[in-house]
mmCIF file of C-alpha atoms in Angstrom:
data_model
loop_
_atom_site.group_PDB
_atom_site.id
_atom_site.type_symbol
_atom_site.label_atom_id
_atom_site.label_comp_id
_atom_site.label_asym_id
_atom_site.label_seq_id
_atom_site.Cartn_x
_atom_site.Cartn_y
_atom_site.Cartn_z
ATOM 1 C CA MET A 1 0.618 0.343 0.033
ATOM 2 C CA ILE A 2 1.287 3.625 -0.975
ATOM 3 C CA ASN A 3 1.358 5.409 0.947
ATOM 4 C CA ARG A 4 0.215 8.824 0.125
ATOM 5 C CA ARG A 5 0.354 10.871 2.926
ATOM 6 C CA THR A 6 3.223 9.943 3.924
ATOM 7 C CA PHE A 7 4.156 11.177 0.087
ATOM 8 C CA SER A 8 2.617 14.627 -0.459
ATOM 9 C CA LYS A 9 3.927 15.785 3.208
ATOM 10 C CA ALA A 10 7.529 14.882 1.581
ATOM 11 C CA VAL A 11 7.318 16.681 -1.559
ATOM 12 C CA GLY A 12 5.481 19.103 -0.667
ATOM 13 C CA LEU A 13 1.557 19.594 -1.233
ATOM 14 C CA GLY A 14 1.988 23.838 -2.244
ATOM 15 C CA MET A 15 4.250 22.672 -5.281
ATOM 16 C CA GLY A 16 1.500 20.269 -6.286
ATOM 17 C CA ALA A 17 0.084 20.845 -10.066
ATOM 18 C CA VAL A 18 -2.992 21.649 -10.952
ATOM 19 C CA ALA A 19 -4.305 17.592 -12.946
ATOM 20 C CA VAL A 20 -5.311 17.550 -16.633
ATOM 21 C CA PRO A 21 -8.001 15.889 -16.891
ATOM 22 C CA THR A 22 -7.691 12.938 -20.191
ATOM 23 C CA GLY A 23 -7.645 14.305 -23.351
ATOM 24 C CA ALA A 24 -7.356 18.214 -22.099
ATOM 25 C CA ALA A 25 -5.331 20.643 -24.459
ATOM 26 C CA ALA A 26 -3.872 21.909 -21.742
ATOM 27 C CA ALA A 27 -0.832 21.726 -19.664
ATOM 28 C CA SER A 28 -0.140 22.253 -16.276
ATOM 29 C CA THR A 29 2.456 24.117 -15.223
ATOM 30 C CA VAL A 30 4.433 22.722 -12.413
ATOM 31 C CA ALA A 31 5.617 25.265 -9.624
ATOM 32 C CA VAL A 32 8.879 24.443 -8.815
ATOM 33 C CA ALA A 33 10.559 25.876 -5.415
ATOM 34 C CA ASP A 34 14.355 26.449 -4.565
ATOM 35 C CA ASP A 35 13.893 23.485 -2.103
ATOM 36 C CA ASP A 36 12.875 21.693 -4.284
ATOM 37 C CA ARG A 37 15.596 21.596 -6.738
ATOM 38 C CA SER A 38 18.984 19.759 -6.329
ATOM 39 C CA ARG A 39 22.079 21.959 -5.356
ATOM 40 C CA GLY A 40 24.701 19.422 -4.702
ATOM 41 C CA PRO A 41 25.543 16.037 -3.843
ATOM 42 C CA ALA A 42 22.828 14.445 -0.980
ATOM 43 C CA PRO A 43 24.376 13.783 2.251
ATOM 44 C CA ALA A 44 26.822 10.255 2.214
ATOM 45 C CA PRO A 45 25.685 7.170 1.370
ATOM 46 C CA ALA A 46 23.664 8.003 -1.891
ATOM 47 C CA PHE A 47 22.442 5.168 -2.252
ATOM 48 C CA GLY A 48 23.235 1.938 -0.097
ATOM 49 C CA GLY A 49 25.391 -0.868 -1.978
ATOM 50 C CA LEU A 50 24.843 -1.153 -5.384
ATOM 51 C CA LYS A 51 23.922 -5.249 -6.108
ATOM 52 C CA GLN A 52 24.744 -6.283 -9.488
ATOM 53 C CA VAL A 53 21.816 -9.438 -11.057
ATOM 54 C CA ARG A 54 22.929 -11.365 -14.773
ATOM 55 C CA ALA A 55 19.964 -9.946 -16.816
ATOM 56 C CA GLY A 56 20.064 -10.904 -20.828
ATOM 57 C CA VAL A 57 23.304 -9.761 -22.550
ATOM 58 C CA LEU A 58 24.439 -7.955 -19.766
ATOM 59 C CA ASP A 59 24.918 -8.137 -15.478
ATOM 60 C CA ILE A 60 23.405 -5.128 -14.309
ATOM 61 C CA GLY A 61 24.817 -2.626 -11.962
ATOM 62 C CA TYR A 62 21.926 -0.610 -9.846
ATOM 63 C CA ALA A 63 20.760 0.924 -6.619
ATOM 64 C CA GLU A 64 17.595 -0.561 -5.038
ATOM 65 C CA ALA A 65 15.568 1.783 -2.157
ATOM 66 C CA GLY A 66 12.480 1.352 -0.999
ATOM 67 C CA PRO A 67 10.461 -2.033 0.842
ATOM 68 C CA ALA A 68 10.590 -5.029 -1.262
ATOM 69 C CA ARG A 69 6.809 -5.799 -1.304
ATOM 70 C CA GLY A 70 6.337 -1.625 -2.106
ATOM 71 C CA PRO A 71 5.312 -1.658 -6.414
ATOM 72 C CA VAL A 72 8.172 -1.332 -8.232
ATOM 73 C CA ALA A 73 9.235 2.043 -9.814
ATOM 74 C CA VAL A 74 12.559 1.574 -12.423
ATOM 75 C CA CYS A 75 13.823 5.594 -12.645
ATOM 76 C CA LEU A 76 16.185 5.310 -15.869
ATOM 77 C CA HIS A 77 18.424 7.827 -16.360
ATOM 78 C CA GLY A 78 19.575 10.177 -19.659
ATOM 79 C CA TRP A 79 23.097 10.531 -21.227
ATOM 80 C CA PRO A 80 26.096 12.424 -19.988
ATOM 81 C CA TYR A 81 24.383 11.198 -16.209
ATOM 82 C CA ASP A 82 24.203 8.538 -14.557
ATOM 83 C CA ILE A 83 21.854 6.542 -11.221
ATOM 84 C CA HIS A 84 22.556 9.831 -9.391
ATOM 85 C CA SER A 85 20.317 12.065 -11.664
ATOM 86 C CA TYR A 86 17.542 9.917 -8.621
ATOM 87 C CA VAL A 87 19.289 10.228 -6.492
ATOM 88 C CA ASP A 88 16.617 12.514 -4.557
ATOM 89 C CA VAL A 89 14.025 10.960 -5.799
ATOM 90 C CA ALA A 90 14.519 7.820 -4.748
ATOM 91 C CA PRO A 91 14.107 8.782 -0.717
ATOM 92 C CA LEU A 92 11.010 9.702 -1.481
ATOM 93 C CA LEU A 93 9.201 7.817 -3.328
ATOM 94 C CA ALA A 94 10.627 4.797 -0.907
ATOM 95 C CA GLU A 95 8.931 6.802 1.708
ATOM 96 C CA ALA A 96 5.965 6.787 0.096
ATOM 97 C CA GLY A 97 6.112 2.567 -0.504
ATOM 98 C CA TYR A 98 7.190 2.054 -3.575
ATOM 99 C CA ARG A 99 10.319 -0.451 -4.311
ATOM 100 C CA VAL A 100 12.773 2.313 -6.234
ATOM 101 C CA ILE A 101 15.053 0.273 -8.608
ATOM 102 C CA VAL A 102 17.670 3.151 -10.731
ATOM 103 C CA PRO A 103 19.491 1.125 -13.386
ATOM 104 C CA TYR A 104 22.841 1.783 -14.960
ATOM 105 C CA LEU A 105 22.422 2.288 -18.075
ATOM 106 C CA ARG A 106 24.506 -0.351 -21.203
ATOM 107 C CA GLY A 107 28.118 1.412 -20.851
ATOM 108 C CA HIS A 108 27.695 3.299 -17.531
ATOM 109 C CA GLY A 109 28.766 2.323 -14.214
ATOM 110 C CA SER A 110 28.999 -1.401 -12.980
ATOM 111 C CA THR A 111 27.051 -2.705 -15.690
ATOM 112 C CA THR A 112 28.789 -4.492 -17.542
ATOM 113 C CA PHE A 113 28.510 -6.470 -21.183
ATOM 114 C CA ARG A 114 28.511 -10.926 -19.847
ATOM 115 C CA SER A 115 31.125 -11.428 -23.206
ATOM 116 C CA PRO A 116 33.582 -9.371 -24.421
ATOM 117 C CA THR A 117 32.786 -10.366 -27.447
ATOM 118 C CA GLU A 118 29.328 -8.553 -27.397
ATOM 119 C CA VAL A 119 28.669 -5.869 -29.523
ATOM 120 C CA ARG A 120 28.533 -2.952 -28.537
ATOM 121 C CA ASN A 121 25.514 -1.800 -29.321
ATOM 122 C CA ALA A 122 23.286 0.217 -27.674
ATOM 123 C CA GLN A 123 20.537 1.127 -30.317
ATOM 124 C CA GLN A 124 16.515 2.093 -28.680
ATOM 125 C CA SER A 125 15.533 -2.138 -28.914
ATOM 126 C CA ALA A 126 19.008 -2.990 -27.188
ATOM 127 C CA VAL A 127 18.500 -0.850 -25.026
ATOM 128 C CA ALA A 128 15.430 -1.153 -24.081
ATOM 129 C CA LEU A 129 14.693 -4.903 -23.564
ATOM 130 C CA ASP A 130 17.958 -4.888 -20.647
ATOM 131 C CA VAL A 131 14.546 -3.157 -18.718
ATOM 132 C CA VAL A 132 12.409 -6.153 -19.662
ATOM 133 C CA ALA A 133 15.133 -8.794 -18.930
ATOM 134 C CA LEU A 134 16.659 -6.393 -16.149
ATOM 135 C CA LEU A 135 12.627 -6.636 -14.747
ATOM 136 C CA ASP A 136 12.988 -11.297 -15.560
ATOM 137 C CA ALA A 137 16.351 -11.141 -13.576
ATOM 138 C CA LEU A 138 14.701 -9.713 -10.625
ATOM 139 C CA GLY A 139 10.885 -11.598 -11.180
ATOM 140 C CA ILE A 140 8.598 -8.268 -11.652
ATOM 141 C CA ARG A 141 5.825 -9.049 -13.906
ATOM 142 C CA ARG A 142 5.215 -4.923 -13.540
ATOM 143 C CA ALA A 143 6.372 -1.613 -13.513
ATOM 144 C CA VAL A 144 5.804 2.283 -13.294
ATOM 145 C CA LEU A 145 8.922 3.160 -15.883
ATOM 146 C CA ALA A 146 9.627 7.431 -15.413
ATOM 147 C CA GLY A 147 12.859 7.838 -17.600
ATOM 148 C CA PHE A 148 14.535 11.357 -19.457
ATOM 149 C CA ASP A 149 16.257 11.475 -22.195
ATOM 150 C CA TRP A 150 17.990 8.107 -23.410
ATOM 151 C CA GLY A 151 15.437 6.923 -20.421
ATOM 152 C CA ALA A 152 12.522 8.221 -21.326
ATOM 153 C CA ARG A 153 13.346 6.608 -25.491
ATOM 154 C CA THR A 154 13.285 3.483 -23.329
ATOM 155 C CA ALA A 155 10.983 3.562 -20.963
ATOM 156 C CA ASP A 156 8.727 4.605 -24.534
ATOM 157 C CA VAL A 157 10.460 2.274 -26.316
ATOM 158 C CA VAL A 158 9.208 -0.329 -23.628
ATOM 159 C CA ALA A 159 5.230 0.414 -23.145
ATOM 160 C CA ALA A 160 4.904 0.679 -26.657
ATOM 161 C CA LEU A 161 6.425 -2.947 -27.606
ATOM 162 C CA TRP A 162 5.421 -4.446 -24.416
ATOM 163 C CA PRO A 163 2.586 -2.836 -22.533
ATOM 164 C CA GLU A 164 2.104 -5.606 -20.521
ATOM 165 C CA ARG A 165 5.215 -4.552 -18.272
ATOM 166 C CA VAL A 166 4.222 -1.838 -17.496
ATOM 167 C CA ARG A 167 1.942 0.154 -15.389
ATOM 168 C CA VAL A 168 2.344 3.239 -15.676
ATOM 169 C CA LEU A 169 5.238 5.660 -17.341
ATOM 170 C CA VAL A 170 5.884 9.249 -16.597
ATOM 171 C CA SER A 171 8.995 9.964 -20.190
ATOM 172 C CA VAL A 172 10.250 14.099 -19.897
ATOM 173 C CA ASN A 173 10.214 14.701 -23.164
ATOM 174 C CA GLY A 174 6.837 12.837 -24.400
ATOM 175 C CA TYR A 175 7.278 10.288 -26.838
ATOM 176 C CA LEU A 176 10.760 10.145 -27.870
ATOM 177 C CA VAL A 177 10.952 6.358 -29.939
ATOM 178 C CA THR A 178 13.731 7.436 -32.365
ATOM 179 C CA ASP A 179 12.416 7.866 -36.463
ATOM 180 C CA VAL A 180 15.412 6.493 -37.628
ATOM 181 C CA ARG A 181 14.264 7.964 -41.866
ATOM 182 C CA ALA A 182 13.556 11.367 -39.867
ATOM 183 C CA GLN A 183 16.124 11.861 -38.740
ATOM 184 C CA GLN A 184 17.671 12.301 -42.496
ATOM 185 C CA ASN A 185 15.551 15.584 -42.190
ATOM 186 C CA PRO A 186 17.540 18.657 -41.931
ATOM 187 C CA LEU A 187 16.093 20.449 -37.993
ATOM 188 C CA PRO A 188 16.605 24.420 -38.726
ATOM 189 C CA PRO A 189 20.377 25.358 -38.361
ATOM 190 C CA LYS A 190 19.659 27.531 -34.529
ATOM 191 C CA ALA A 191 18.016 23.456 -33.353
ATOM 192 C CA GLU A 192 20.697 21.796 -35.202
ATOM 193 C CA HIS A 193 23.697 23.867 -32.891
ATOM 194 C CA THR A 194 21.804 22.136 -29.806
ATOM 195 C CA TRP A 195 23.143 18.992 -31.018
ATOM 196 C CA TRP A 196 26.717 19.713 -31.794
ATOM 197 C CA TYR A 197 27.692 16.791 -30.089
ATOM 198 C CA GLN A 198 25.936 14.027 -31.616
ATOM 199 C CA TYR A 199 27.665 15.116 -34.952
ATOM 200 C CA TYR A 200 30.311 15.021 -33.276
ATOM 201 C CA PHE A 201 30.291 11.816 -31.990
ATOM 202 C CA ALA A 202 29.675 10.528 -35.445
ATOM 203 C CA THR A 203 33.484 11.003 -35.530
ATOM 204 C CA ASP A 204 36.885 9.405 -34.897
ATOM 205 C CA ARG A 205 37.138 12.808 -33.897
ATOM 206 C CA GLY A 206 34.012 12.183 -30.729
ATOM 207 C CA ARG A 207 34.322 8.907 -29.947
ATOM 208 C CA ARG A 208 38.092 9.531 -29.643
ATOM 209 C CA ALA A 209 38.021 12.735 -26.996
ATOM 210 C CA LEU A 210 34.829 10.995 -25.496
ATOM 211 C CA GLU A 211 37.851 7.809 -24.696
ATOM 212 C CA ASN A 212 40.195 10.611 -23.483
ATOM 213 C CA PRO A 213 39.472 11.060 -19.562
ATOM 214 C CA GLN A 214 40.047 14.540 -18.855
ATOM 215 C CA TYR A 215 38.394 16.090 -22.574
ATOM 216 C CA ARG A 216 35.501 13.156 -21.892
ATOM 217 C CA ARG A 217 35.109 14.949 -18.238
ATOM 218 C CA GLU A 218 35.086 18.322 -19.749
ATOM 219 C CA LEU A 219 33.188 17.206 -22.986
ATOM 220 C CA CYS A 220 30.320 15.758 -19.973
ATOM 221 C CA ARG A 221 30.359 18.919 -18.156
ATOM 222 C CA ALA A 222 29.935 21.282 -21.309
ATOM 223 C CA VAL A 223 26.951 19.506 -22.134
ATOM 224 C CA TRP A 224 25.177 19.377 -17.769
ATOM 225 C CA GLU A 225 26.119 23.220 -17.759
ATOM 226 C CA GLU A 226 24.417 23.812 -21.155
ATOM 227 C CA ALA A 227 21.246 21.416 -21.046
ATOM 228 C CA SER A 228 20.200 22.964 -17.095
ATOM 229 C CA PRO A 229 21.629 27.068 -17.452
ATOM 230 C CA THR A 230 19.640 27.228 -13.364
ATOM 231 C CA TRP A 231 20.808 23.820 -12.387
ATOM 232 C CA GLU A 232 24.225 24.986 -9.403
ATOM 233 C CA PHE A 233 25.333 21.979 -9.311
ATOM 234 C CA ASP A 234 29.240 21.949 -7.612
ATOM 235 C CA ASP A 235 32.574 19.964 -8.738
ATOM 236 C CA ALA A 236 30.711 16.777 -5.943
ATOM 237 C CA THR A 237 27.757 16.627 -7.971
ATOM 238 C CA PHE A 238 29.389 16.750 -11.071
ATOM 239 C CA GLU A 239 32.108 14.086 -9.812
ATOM 240 C CA ARG A 240 30.470 11.463 -8.769
ATOM 241 C CA THR A 241 28.471 10.648 -12.016
ATOM 242 C CA ALA A 242 31.185 10.652 -14.017
ATOM 243 C CA ALA A 243 33.117 7.592 -12.120
ATOM 244 C CA ALA A 244 30.466 6.205 -14.062
ATOM 245 C CA PHE A 245 31.988 7.253 -17.568
ATOM 246 C CA ASP A 246 35.586 5.553 -17.013
ATOM 247 C CA ASN A 247 32.933 2.130 -17.911
ATOM 248 C CA PRO A 248 35.490 0.276 -20.480
ATOM 249 C CA ASP A 249 32.128 0.413 -22.911
ATOM 250 C CA TYR A 250 30.922 3.631 -22.366
ATOM 251 C CA ALA A 251 32.951 5.936 -25.572
ATOM 252 C CA ALA A 252 31.414 2.753 -27.474
ATOM 253 C CA ILE A 253 27.590 2.836 -26.509
ATOM 254 C CA VAL A 254 27.438 6.953 -26.258
ATOM 255 C CA THR A 255 28.826 6.688 -30.143
ATOM 256 C CA HIS A 256 27.399 4.237 -31.270
ATOM 257 C CA ASN A 257 23.871 5.222 -30.156
ATOM 258 C CA TYR A 258 23.625 8.677 -32.025
ATOM 259 C CA ARG A 259 25.614 7.757 -35.040
ATOM 260 C CA TRP A 260 22.793 4.240 -35.450
ATOM 261 C CA ARG A 261 19.916 7.407 -34.563
ATOM 262 C CA LEU A 262 21.545 9.546 -37.814
ATOM 263 C CA GLY A 263 21.528 5.834 -39.304
ATOM 264 C CA LEU A 264 24.886 6.687 -39.849
ATOM 265 C CA ALA A 265 25.429 3.172 -38.191
ATOM 266 C CA ALA A 266 23.669 -0.618 -38.166
ATOM 267 C CA GLY A 267 21.716 -2.044 -35.646
ATOM 268 C CA GLU A 268 21.781 -6.405 -35.072
ATOM 269 C CA PRO A 269 19.564 -8.085 -37.100
ATOM 270 C CA ARG A 270 18.044 -9.548 -34.097
ATOM 271 C CA TYR A 271 16.706 -6.465 -32.892
ATOM 272 C CA ASP A 272 14.863 -5.552 -36.837
ATOM 273 C CA ARG A 273 11.695 -6.794 -35.420
ATOM 274 C CA TYR A 274 11.634 -4.711 -33.229
ATOM 275 C CA GLU A 275 12.706 -1.882 -35.290
ATOM 276 C CA GLN A 276 10.010 -2.528 -37.977
ATOM 277 C CA ARG A 277 7.547 -2.167 -35.311
ATOM 278 C CA LEU A 278 8.817 0.741 -33.420
ATOM 279 C CA ALA A 279 9.334 2.500 -37.977
ATOM 280 C CA ASP A 280 5.243 2.354 -37.496
ATOM 281 C CA ARG A 281 5.395 4.978 -34.790
ATOM 282 C CA PRO A 282 3.804 2.699 -32.144
ATOM 283 C CA THR A 283 1.232 4.488 -29.229
ATOM 284 C CA ILE A 284 0.870 3.714 -26.316
ATOM 285 C CA GLY A 285 -2.031 2.789 -24.460
ATOM 286 C CA VAL A 286 -0.604 2.921 -20.614
ATOM 287 C CA PRO A 287 -1.712 6.004 -18.415
ATOM 288 C CA THR A 288 1.313 8.343 -18.579
ATOM 289 C CA ILE A 289 2.736 11.618 -17.583
ATOM 290 C CA THR A 290 4.798 13.270 -20.374
ATOM 291 C CA LEU A 291 6.992 16.265 -18.093
ATOM 292 C CA ASP A 292 8.925 19.115 -20.643
ATOM 293 C CA PRO A 293 11.461 20.763 -18.593
ATOM 294 C CA GLY A 294 10.657 24.514 -18.947
ATOM 295 C CA LEU A 295 14.379 25.435 -19.864
ATOM 296 C CA ASP A 296 15.364 22.821 -21.838
ATOM 297 C CA PRO A 297 17.574 23.897 -24.811
ATOM 298 C CA PHE A 298 16.414 20.960 -26.464
ATOM 299 C CA LEU A 299 13.163 19.802 -26.885
ATOM 300 C CA ALA A 300 11.316 23.594 -25.804
ATOM 301 C CA SER A 301 8.599 23.357 -23.839
ATOM 302 C CA THR A 302 4.965 22.691 -24.950
ATOM 303 C CA ASP A 303 0.965 22.269 -24.866
ATOM 304 C CA GLY A 304 2.252 18.209 -25.169
ATOM 305 C CA LEU A 305 -0.832 18.388 -28.267
ATOM 306 C CA GLY A 306 2.201 18.018 -30.888
ATOM 307 C CA TYR A 307 2.694 14.830 -28.962
ATOM 308 C CA ARG A 308 -0.728 13.778 -27.341
ATOM 309 C CA LYS A 309 -2.245 11.178 -29.785
ATOM 310 C CA PHE A 310 1.039 8.570 -29.760
ATOM 311 C CA PHE A 311 -0.420 8.026 -26.048
ATOM 312 C CA THR A 312 -3.744 6.724 -25.909
ATOM 313 C CA GLY A 313 -4.594 5.852 -22.309
ATOM 314 C CA PRO A 314 -5.179 7.844 -19.421
ATOM 315 C CA TYR A 315 -3.292 10.699 -19.914
ATOM 316 C CA GLU A 316 -1.544 14.327 -18.600
ATOM 317 C CA HIS A 317 0.825 16.603 -19.825
ATOM 318 C CA ARG A 318 2.895 19.054 -17.317
ATOM 319 C CA VAL A 319 5.330 21.691 -17.882
ATOM 320 C CA LEU A 320 8.821 22.177 -15.057
ATOM 321 C CA ALA A 321 9.241 26.236 -14.716
ATOM 322 C CA GLY A 322 12.542 26.925 -14.680
ATOM 323 C CA VAL A 323 13.810 23.198 -15.486
ATOM 324 C CA GLY A 324 16.750 22.384 -17.121
ATOM 325 C CA HIS A 325 16.517 18.530 -19.039
ATOM 326 C CA ASN A 326 17.904 16.871 -16.280
ATOM 327 C CA ALA A 327 14.637 17.181 -15.207
ATOM 328 C CA PRO A 328 14.629 14.007 -12.272
ATOM 329 C CA GLN A 329 17.833 15.324 -10.246
ATOM 330 C CA GLU A 330 17.134 19.437 -10.770
ATOM 331 C CA ALA A 331 13.145 19.406 -9.352
ATOM 332 C CA PRO A 332 13.172 15.525 -7.907
ATOM 333 C CA ALA A 333 9.692 17.268 -5.719
ATOM 334 C CA ALA A 334 8.089 17.470 -9.016
ATOM 335 C CA PHE A 335 9.189 14.340 -10.357
ATOM 336 C CA ALA A 336 8.468 12.230 -7.653
ATOM 337 C CA ARG A 337 4.870 13.436 -7.305
ATOM 338 C CA ALA A 338 4.573 13.105 -11.618
ATOM 339 C CA VAL A 339 4.849 9.262 -10.347
ATOM 340 C CA MET A 340 2.465 8.731 -7.523
ATOM 341 C CA ASP A 341 0.304 11.583 -9.592
ATOM 342 C CA ALA A 342 0.736 9.076 -12.598
ATOM 343 C CA ASP A 343 0.150 5.591 -11.140
ATOM 344 C CA ARG A 344 -3.655 7.302 -9.776
ATOM 345 C CA LEU A 345 -4.516 7.668 -13.250
#
């Protein structure tokens, strides 16, 4: 049983959003108060001891919080981030009664490939199947999936292809299933400028920068600063996450992800059937809340109507005012609240 009273007290009802009826055109705007903003590392230890589990082609490292028998919420990070994007979200959800699982995505932290000969592939269906394999390995039938950036895309894909495994969905920036064909079309030049790093990674020069420990950190920190213009993180906060970038497969996974999206790198034939289904832009029928960060430079905040057609179940859309790309770490209470509210749609 979820302790809603404890949860509401923890996140502060004064910052709540006005619920939008399913199908409504208007979006609610969440006023994110100063005390909801993460300004530095959480008190140590950030998470308890990390766990490892063999799941599919990976040995997945993950953090866990909350009661073992609570409803499961799997929180998925993006790039260039790691599990610490949820370091303040996890305790809120755990206190509310959720069993919170925060895995390192492939190529990050303590998540490693079980075989040295396994292709270092980061196409969307491969990463999504990692989550399905994780659920299987942990004996979890259904879970709340919540994510941003790569994590939102991964959650969207799982919800679209394996809805029976998803209880509800919280997706930052809405419907992020990659349409490789559409990616061949250029954006307006100002929009293209924002995505400089994906073009950098399309070159061997960019790959070598990711392989260089100093340049890797400088590059990722530059993206943090651009992506979250009002987030006052400190050196310790960045370094805590940057340790996850030292994974030996990091450069290969990151470059393949962005090259694959642009049609510059092939996927694996074993995933073709999933990618063919995703190319048809499948709808998502599980209850969903989408979040648009108000200051995200990559995808401008909207009223949600641009991707509303892809969500056919109970649905709400919210804008996180004054928040940049790393929504769960910048506004943990608002993000945790979205998970709770999605569970009541």
